[in-house]
Coordinates of N, CA and C in Angstrom, one line a residue:
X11 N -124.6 -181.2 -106.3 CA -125.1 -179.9 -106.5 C -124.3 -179.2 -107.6
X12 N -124.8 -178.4 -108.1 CA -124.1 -177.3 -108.8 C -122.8 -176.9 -108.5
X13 N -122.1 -177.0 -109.2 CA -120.6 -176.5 -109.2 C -120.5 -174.8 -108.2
X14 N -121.7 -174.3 -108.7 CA -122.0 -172.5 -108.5 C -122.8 -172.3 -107.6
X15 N -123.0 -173.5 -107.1 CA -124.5 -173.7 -106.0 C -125.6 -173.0 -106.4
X16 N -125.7 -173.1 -107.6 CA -127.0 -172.5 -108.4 C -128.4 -173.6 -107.9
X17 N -128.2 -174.9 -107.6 CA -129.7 -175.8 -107.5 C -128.9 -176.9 -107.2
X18 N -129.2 -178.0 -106.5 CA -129.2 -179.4 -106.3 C -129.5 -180.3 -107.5
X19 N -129.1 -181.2 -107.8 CA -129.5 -182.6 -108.4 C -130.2 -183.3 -108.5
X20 N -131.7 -182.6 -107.7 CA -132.7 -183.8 -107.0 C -133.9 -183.2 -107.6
X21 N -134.8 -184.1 -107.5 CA -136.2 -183.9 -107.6 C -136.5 -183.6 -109.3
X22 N -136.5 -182.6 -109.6 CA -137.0 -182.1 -110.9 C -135.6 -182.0 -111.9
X23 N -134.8 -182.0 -111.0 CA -133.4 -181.4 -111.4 C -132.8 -183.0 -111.7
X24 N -132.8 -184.0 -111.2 CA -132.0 -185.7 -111.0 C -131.8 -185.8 -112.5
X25 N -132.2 -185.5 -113.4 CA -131.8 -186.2 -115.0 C -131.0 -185.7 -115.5
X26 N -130.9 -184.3 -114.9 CA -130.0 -183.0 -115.9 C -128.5 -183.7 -116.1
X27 N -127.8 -183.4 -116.3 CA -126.2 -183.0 -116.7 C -125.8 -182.4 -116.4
X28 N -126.3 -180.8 -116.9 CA -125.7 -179.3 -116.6 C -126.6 -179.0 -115.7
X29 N -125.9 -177.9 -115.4 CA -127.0 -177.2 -114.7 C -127.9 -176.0 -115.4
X30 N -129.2 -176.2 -115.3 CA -130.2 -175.2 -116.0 C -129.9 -173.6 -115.8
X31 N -129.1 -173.4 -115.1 CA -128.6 -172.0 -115.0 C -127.5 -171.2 -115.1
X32 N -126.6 -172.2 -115.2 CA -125.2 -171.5 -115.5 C -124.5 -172.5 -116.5
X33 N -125.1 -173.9 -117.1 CA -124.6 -174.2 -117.8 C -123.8 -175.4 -117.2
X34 N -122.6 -175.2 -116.1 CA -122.2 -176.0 -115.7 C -122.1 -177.8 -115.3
X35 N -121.1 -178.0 -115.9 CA -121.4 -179.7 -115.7 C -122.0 -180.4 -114.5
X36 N -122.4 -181.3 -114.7 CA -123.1 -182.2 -113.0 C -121.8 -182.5 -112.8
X37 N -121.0 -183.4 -113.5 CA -119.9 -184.8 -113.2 C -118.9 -184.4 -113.5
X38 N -117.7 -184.1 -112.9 CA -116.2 -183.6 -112.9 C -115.9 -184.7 -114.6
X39 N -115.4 -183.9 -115.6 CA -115.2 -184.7 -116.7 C -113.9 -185.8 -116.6
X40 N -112.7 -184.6 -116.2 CA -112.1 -185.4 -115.6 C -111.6 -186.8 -114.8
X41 N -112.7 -186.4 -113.5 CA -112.1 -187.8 -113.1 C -113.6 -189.1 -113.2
X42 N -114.2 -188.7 -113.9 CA -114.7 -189.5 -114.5 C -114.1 -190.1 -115.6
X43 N -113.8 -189.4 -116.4 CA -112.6 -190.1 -117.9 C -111.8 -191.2 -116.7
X44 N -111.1 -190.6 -115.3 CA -110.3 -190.9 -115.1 C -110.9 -192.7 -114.4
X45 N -111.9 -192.9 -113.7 CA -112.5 -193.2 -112.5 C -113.2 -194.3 -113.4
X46 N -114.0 -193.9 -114.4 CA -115.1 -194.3 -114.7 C -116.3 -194.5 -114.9
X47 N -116.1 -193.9 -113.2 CA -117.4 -193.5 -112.7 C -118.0 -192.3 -112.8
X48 N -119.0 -191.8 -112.9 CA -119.5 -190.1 -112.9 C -119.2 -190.0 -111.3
X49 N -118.5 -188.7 -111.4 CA -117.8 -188.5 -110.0 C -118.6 -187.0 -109.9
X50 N -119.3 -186.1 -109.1 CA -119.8 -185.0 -109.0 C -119.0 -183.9 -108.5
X51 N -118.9 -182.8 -109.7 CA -118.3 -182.0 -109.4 C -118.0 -181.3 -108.0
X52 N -119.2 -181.9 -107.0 CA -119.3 -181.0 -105.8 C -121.0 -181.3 -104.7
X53 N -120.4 -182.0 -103.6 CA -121.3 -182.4 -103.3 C -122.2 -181.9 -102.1
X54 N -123.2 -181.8 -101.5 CA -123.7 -181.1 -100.4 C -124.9 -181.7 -99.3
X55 N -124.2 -181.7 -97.8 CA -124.3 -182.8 -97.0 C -125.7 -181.7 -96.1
X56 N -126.8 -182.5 -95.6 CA -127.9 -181.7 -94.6 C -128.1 -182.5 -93.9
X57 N -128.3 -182.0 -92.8 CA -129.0 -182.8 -92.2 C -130.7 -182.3 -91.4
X58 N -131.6 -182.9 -92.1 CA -133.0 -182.2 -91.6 C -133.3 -181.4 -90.3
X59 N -133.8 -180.3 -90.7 CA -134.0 -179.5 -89.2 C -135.3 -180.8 -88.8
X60 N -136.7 -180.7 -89.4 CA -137.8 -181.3 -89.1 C -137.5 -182.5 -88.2
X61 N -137.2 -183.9 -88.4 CA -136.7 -184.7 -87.6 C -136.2 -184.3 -86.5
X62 N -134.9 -183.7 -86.4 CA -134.7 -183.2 -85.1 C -135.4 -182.5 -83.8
X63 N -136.2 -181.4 -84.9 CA -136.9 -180.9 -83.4 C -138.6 -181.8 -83.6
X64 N -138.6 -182.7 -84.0 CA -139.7 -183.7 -83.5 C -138.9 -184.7 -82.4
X65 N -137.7 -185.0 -82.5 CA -136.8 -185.7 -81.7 C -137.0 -185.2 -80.5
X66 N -137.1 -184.0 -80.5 CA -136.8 -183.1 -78.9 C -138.5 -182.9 -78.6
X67 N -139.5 -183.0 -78.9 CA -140.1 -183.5 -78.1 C -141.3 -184.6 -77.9
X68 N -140.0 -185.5 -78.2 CA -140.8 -186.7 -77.9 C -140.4 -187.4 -76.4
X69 N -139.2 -186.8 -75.8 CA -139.2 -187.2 -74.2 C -140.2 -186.0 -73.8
X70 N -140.5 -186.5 -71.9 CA -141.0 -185.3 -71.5 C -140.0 -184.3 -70.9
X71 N -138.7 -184.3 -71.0 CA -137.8 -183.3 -70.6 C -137.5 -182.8 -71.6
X72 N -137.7 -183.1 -72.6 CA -137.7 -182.4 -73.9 C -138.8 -181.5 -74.8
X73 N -140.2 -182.4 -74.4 CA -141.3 -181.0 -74.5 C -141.4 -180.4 -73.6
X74 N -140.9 -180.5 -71.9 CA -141.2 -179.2 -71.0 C -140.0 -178.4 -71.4
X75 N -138.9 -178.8 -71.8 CA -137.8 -177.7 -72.3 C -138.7 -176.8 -73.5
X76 N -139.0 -177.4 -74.6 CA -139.7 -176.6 -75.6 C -140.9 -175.7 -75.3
X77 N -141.2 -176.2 -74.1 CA -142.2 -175.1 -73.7 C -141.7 -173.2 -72.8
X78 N -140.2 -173.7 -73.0 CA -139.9 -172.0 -72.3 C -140.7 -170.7 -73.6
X79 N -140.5 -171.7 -75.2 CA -140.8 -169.9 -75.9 C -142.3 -169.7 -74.9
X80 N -143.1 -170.6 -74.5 CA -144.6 -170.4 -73.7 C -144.6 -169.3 -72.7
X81 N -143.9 -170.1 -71.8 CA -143.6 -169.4 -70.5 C -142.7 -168.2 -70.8
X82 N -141.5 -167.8 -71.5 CA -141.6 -166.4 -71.9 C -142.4 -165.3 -72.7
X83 N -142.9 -165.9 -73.5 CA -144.1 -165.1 -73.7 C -144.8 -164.6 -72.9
X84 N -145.4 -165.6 -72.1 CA -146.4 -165.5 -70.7 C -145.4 -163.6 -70.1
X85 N -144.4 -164.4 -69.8 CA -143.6 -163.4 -68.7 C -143.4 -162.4 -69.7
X86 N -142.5 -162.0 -70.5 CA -142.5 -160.9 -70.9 C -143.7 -160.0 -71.4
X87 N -145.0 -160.8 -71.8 CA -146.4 -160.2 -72.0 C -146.8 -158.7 -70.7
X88 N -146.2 -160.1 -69.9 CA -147.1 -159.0 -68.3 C -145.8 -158.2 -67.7
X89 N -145.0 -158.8 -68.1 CA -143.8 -157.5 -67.5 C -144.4 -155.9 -68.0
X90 N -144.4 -156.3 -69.5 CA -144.5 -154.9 -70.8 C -146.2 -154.2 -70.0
X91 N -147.0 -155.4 -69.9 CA -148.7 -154.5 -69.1 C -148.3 -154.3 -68.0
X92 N -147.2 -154.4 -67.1 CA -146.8 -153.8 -66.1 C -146.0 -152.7 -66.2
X93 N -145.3 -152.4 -66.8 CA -145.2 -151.2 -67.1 C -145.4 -149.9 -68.1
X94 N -146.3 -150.6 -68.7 CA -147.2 -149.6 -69.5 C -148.1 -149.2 -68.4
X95 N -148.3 -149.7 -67.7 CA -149.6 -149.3 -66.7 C -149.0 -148.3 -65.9
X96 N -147.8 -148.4 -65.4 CA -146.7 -147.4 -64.7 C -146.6 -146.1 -65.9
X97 N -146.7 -146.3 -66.8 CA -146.5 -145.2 -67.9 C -144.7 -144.6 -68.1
X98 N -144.4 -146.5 -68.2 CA -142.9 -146.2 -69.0 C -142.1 -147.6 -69.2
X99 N -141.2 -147.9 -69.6 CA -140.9 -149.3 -70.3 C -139.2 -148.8 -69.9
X100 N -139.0 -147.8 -69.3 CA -137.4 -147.5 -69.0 C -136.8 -148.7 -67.9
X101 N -138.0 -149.6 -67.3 CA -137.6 -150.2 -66.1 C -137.2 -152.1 -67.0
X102 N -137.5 -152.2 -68.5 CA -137.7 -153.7 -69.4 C -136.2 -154.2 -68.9
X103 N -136.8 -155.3 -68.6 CA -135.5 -156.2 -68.4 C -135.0 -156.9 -69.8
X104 N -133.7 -157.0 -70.7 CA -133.5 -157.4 -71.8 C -132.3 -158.8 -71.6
X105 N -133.5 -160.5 -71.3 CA -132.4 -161.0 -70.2 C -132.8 -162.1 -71.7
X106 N -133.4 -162.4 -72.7 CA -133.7 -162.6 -73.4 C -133.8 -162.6 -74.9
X107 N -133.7 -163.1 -75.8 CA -134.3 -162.6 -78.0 C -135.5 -162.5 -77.2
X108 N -136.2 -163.2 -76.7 CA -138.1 -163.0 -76.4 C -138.7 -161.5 -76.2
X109 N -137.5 -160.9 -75.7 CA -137.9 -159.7 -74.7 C -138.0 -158.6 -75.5
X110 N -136.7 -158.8 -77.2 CA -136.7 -157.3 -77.9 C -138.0 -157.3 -78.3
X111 N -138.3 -155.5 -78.8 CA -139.4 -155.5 -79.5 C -139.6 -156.1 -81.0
X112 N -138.7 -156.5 -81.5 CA -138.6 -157.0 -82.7 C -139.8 -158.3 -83.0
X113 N -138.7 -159.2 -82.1 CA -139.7 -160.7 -81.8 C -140.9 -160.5 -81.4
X114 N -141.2 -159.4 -80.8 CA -142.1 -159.1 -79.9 C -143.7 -158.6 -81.2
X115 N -143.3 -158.0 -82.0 CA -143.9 -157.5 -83.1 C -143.8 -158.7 -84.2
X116 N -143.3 -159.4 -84.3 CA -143.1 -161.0 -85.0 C -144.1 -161.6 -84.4
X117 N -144.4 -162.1 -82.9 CA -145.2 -162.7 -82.2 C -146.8 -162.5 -82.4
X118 N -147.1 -161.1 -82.9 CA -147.9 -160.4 -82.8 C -148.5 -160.2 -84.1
X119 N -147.7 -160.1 -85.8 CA -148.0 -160.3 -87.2 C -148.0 -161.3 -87.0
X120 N -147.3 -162.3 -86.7 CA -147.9 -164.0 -87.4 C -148.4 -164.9 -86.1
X121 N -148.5 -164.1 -85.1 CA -149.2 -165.2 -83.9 C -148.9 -165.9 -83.8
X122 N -148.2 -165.8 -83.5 CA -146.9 -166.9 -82.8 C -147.3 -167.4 -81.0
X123 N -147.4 -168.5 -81.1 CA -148.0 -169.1 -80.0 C -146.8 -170.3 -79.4
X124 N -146.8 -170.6 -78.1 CA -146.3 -171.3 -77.3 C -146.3 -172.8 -78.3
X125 N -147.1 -173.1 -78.8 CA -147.0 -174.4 -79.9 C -145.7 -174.5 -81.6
X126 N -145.2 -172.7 -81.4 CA -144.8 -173.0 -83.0 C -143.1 -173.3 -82.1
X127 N -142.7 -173.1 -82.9 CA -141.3 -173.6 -82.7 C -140.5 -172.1 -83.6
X128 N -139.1 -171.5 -83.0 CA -138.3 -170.2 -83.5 C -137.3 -170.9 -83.7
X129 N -136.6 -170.3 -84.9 CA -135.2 -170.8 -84.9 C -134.3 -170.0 -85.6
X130 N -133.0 -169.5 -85.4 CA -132.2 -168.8 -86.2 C -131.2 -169.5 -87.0
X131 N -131.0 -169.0 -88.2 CA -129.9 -169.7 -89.0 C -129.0 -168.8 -89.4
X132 N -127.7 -168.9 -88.9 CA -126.4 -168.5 -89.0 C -125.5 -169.4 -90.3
X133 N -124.8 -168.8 -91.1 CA -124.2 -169.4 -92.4 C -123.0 -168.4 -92.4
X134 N -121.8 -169.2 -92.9 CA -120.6 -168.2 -93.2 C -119.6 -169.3 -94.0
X135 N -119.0 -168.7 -95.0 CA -118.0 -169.2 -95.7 C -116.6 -169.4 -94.9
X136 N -115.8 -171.1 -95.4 CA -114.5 -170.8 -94.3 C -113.5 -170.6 -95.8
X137 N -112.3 -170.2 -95.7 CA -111.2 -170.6 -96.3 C -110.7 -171.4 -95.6
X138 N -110.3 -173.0 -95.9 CA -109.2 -173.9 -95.1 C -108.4 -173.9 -95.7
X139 N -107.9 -173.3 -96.8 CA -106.3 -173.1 -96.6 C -105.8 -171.8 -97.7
X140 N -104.8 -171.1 -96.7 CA -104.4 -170.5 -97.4 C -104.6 -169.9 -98.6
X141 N -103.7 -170.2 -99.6 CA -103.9 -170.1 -100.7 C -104.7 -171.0 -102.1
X142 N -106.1 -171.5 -101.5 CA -106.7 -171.9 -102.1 C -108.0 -171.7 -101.7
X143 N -109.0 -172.1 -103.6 CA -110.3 -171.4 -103.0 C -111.5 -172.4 -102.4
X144 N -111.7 -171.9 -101.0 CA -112.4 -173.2 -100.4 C -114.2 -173.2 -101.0
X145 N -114.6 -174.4 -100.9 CA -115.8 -174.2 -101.1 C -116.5 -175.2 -99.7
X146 N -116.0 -174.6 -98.9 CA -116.7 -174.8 -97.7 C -117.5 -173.7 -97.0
X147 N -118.9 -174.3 -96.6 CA -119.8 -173.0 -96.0 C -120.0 -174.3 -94.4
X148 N -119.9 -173.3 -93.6 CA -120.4 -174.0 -92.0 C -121.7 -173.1 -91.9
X149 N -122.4 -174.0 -91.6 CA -124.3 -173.4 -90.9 C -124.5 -174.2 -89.3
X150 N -125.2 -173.0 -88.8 CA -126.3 -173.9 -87.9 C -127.5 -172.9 -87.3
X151 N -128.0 -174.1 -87.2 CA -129.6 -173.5 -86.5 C -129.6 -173.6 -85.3
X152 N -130.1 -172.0 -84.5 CA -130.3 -172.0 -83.4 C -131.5 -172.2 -82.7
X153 N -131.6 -173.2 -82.0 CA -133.4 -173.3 -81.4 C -133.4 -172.4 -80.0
X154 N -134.2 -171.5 -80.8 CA -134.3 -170.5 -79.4 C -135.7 -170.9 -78.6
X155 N -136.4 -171.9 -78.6 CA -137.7 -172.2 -77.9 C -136.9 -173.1 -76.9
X156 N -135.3 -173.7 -76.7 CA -135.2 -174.6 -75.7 C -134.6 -174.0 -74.5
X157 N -135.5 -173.7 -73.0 CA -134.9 -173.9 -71.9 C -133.6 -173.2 -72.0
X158 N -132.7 -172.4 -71.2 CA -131.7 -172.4 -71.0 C -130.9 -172.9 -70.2
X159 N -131.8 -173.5 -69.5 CA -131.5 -174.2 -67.9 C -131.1 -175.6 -68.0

């Protein structure tokens, strides 16, 4: 990838050199001179969300896990017509993400059904050492459709 994390090396991008946006070299000049070999300035590891949450339900303890975003929905639906019908929401239990109004108005613009799958992605830069500049980022994705139990 890009020295600047401007774009990857792949697809439409695999022939370049530089990079189409900042100019930047693909291959450390360096230790290629040095190596031989084109060595890349900077490389960047994924591993696919898709595979994995097909992985999780292909047992059946793993699609009845994926079925809680279902069954919270279900529950939090009739909690909220229960107490709108009382004429007040001061009594909401918030024991859940399913529960805030947020998700709740997400569920509701894109109809969001017991079948899709939610997931949050958290990213942050580390420094590993001191006085030097890291170019390490840690990610991960949260699957909030699995079971807590």
């Amino acid at each position: 990838m890009c020295i600047n994390s401007c774009h990857a090396f792949t697809g439409p991008f695999a022939k370049l050199q530089s990079c189409n946006i900042c100019g930047e070299a693909r291959y450390d000049v360096t230790q290629s001179a040095f190596t031989g070999k084109e060595v890349p300035q900077q490389q960047f590891c994924t591993i696919l969300l898709g595979p994995q949450l097909q992985a999780l339900r292909r047992s059946h303890s793993g699609a009845t896990n994926m079925r809680y975003l279902d069954q919270k929905l279900t529950q939090v639906t009739e909690m909220l017509d229960n107490l709108q019908a009382k004429g007040s929401t001061e009594n909401m239990v918030y024991d859940d993400i399913f529960s805030g109004s947020e998700l709740q108005d997400l569920v509701k613009r894109l109809k969001i059904t017991g079948d899709d799958t939610i997931v949050s992605f958290s990213i942050d830069g580390a420094q590993l050492y001191q006085n030097k500049k890291s170019d390490t980022w840690i990610s991960i994705w949260i699957l909030n459709n699995f079971s807590p139990n």
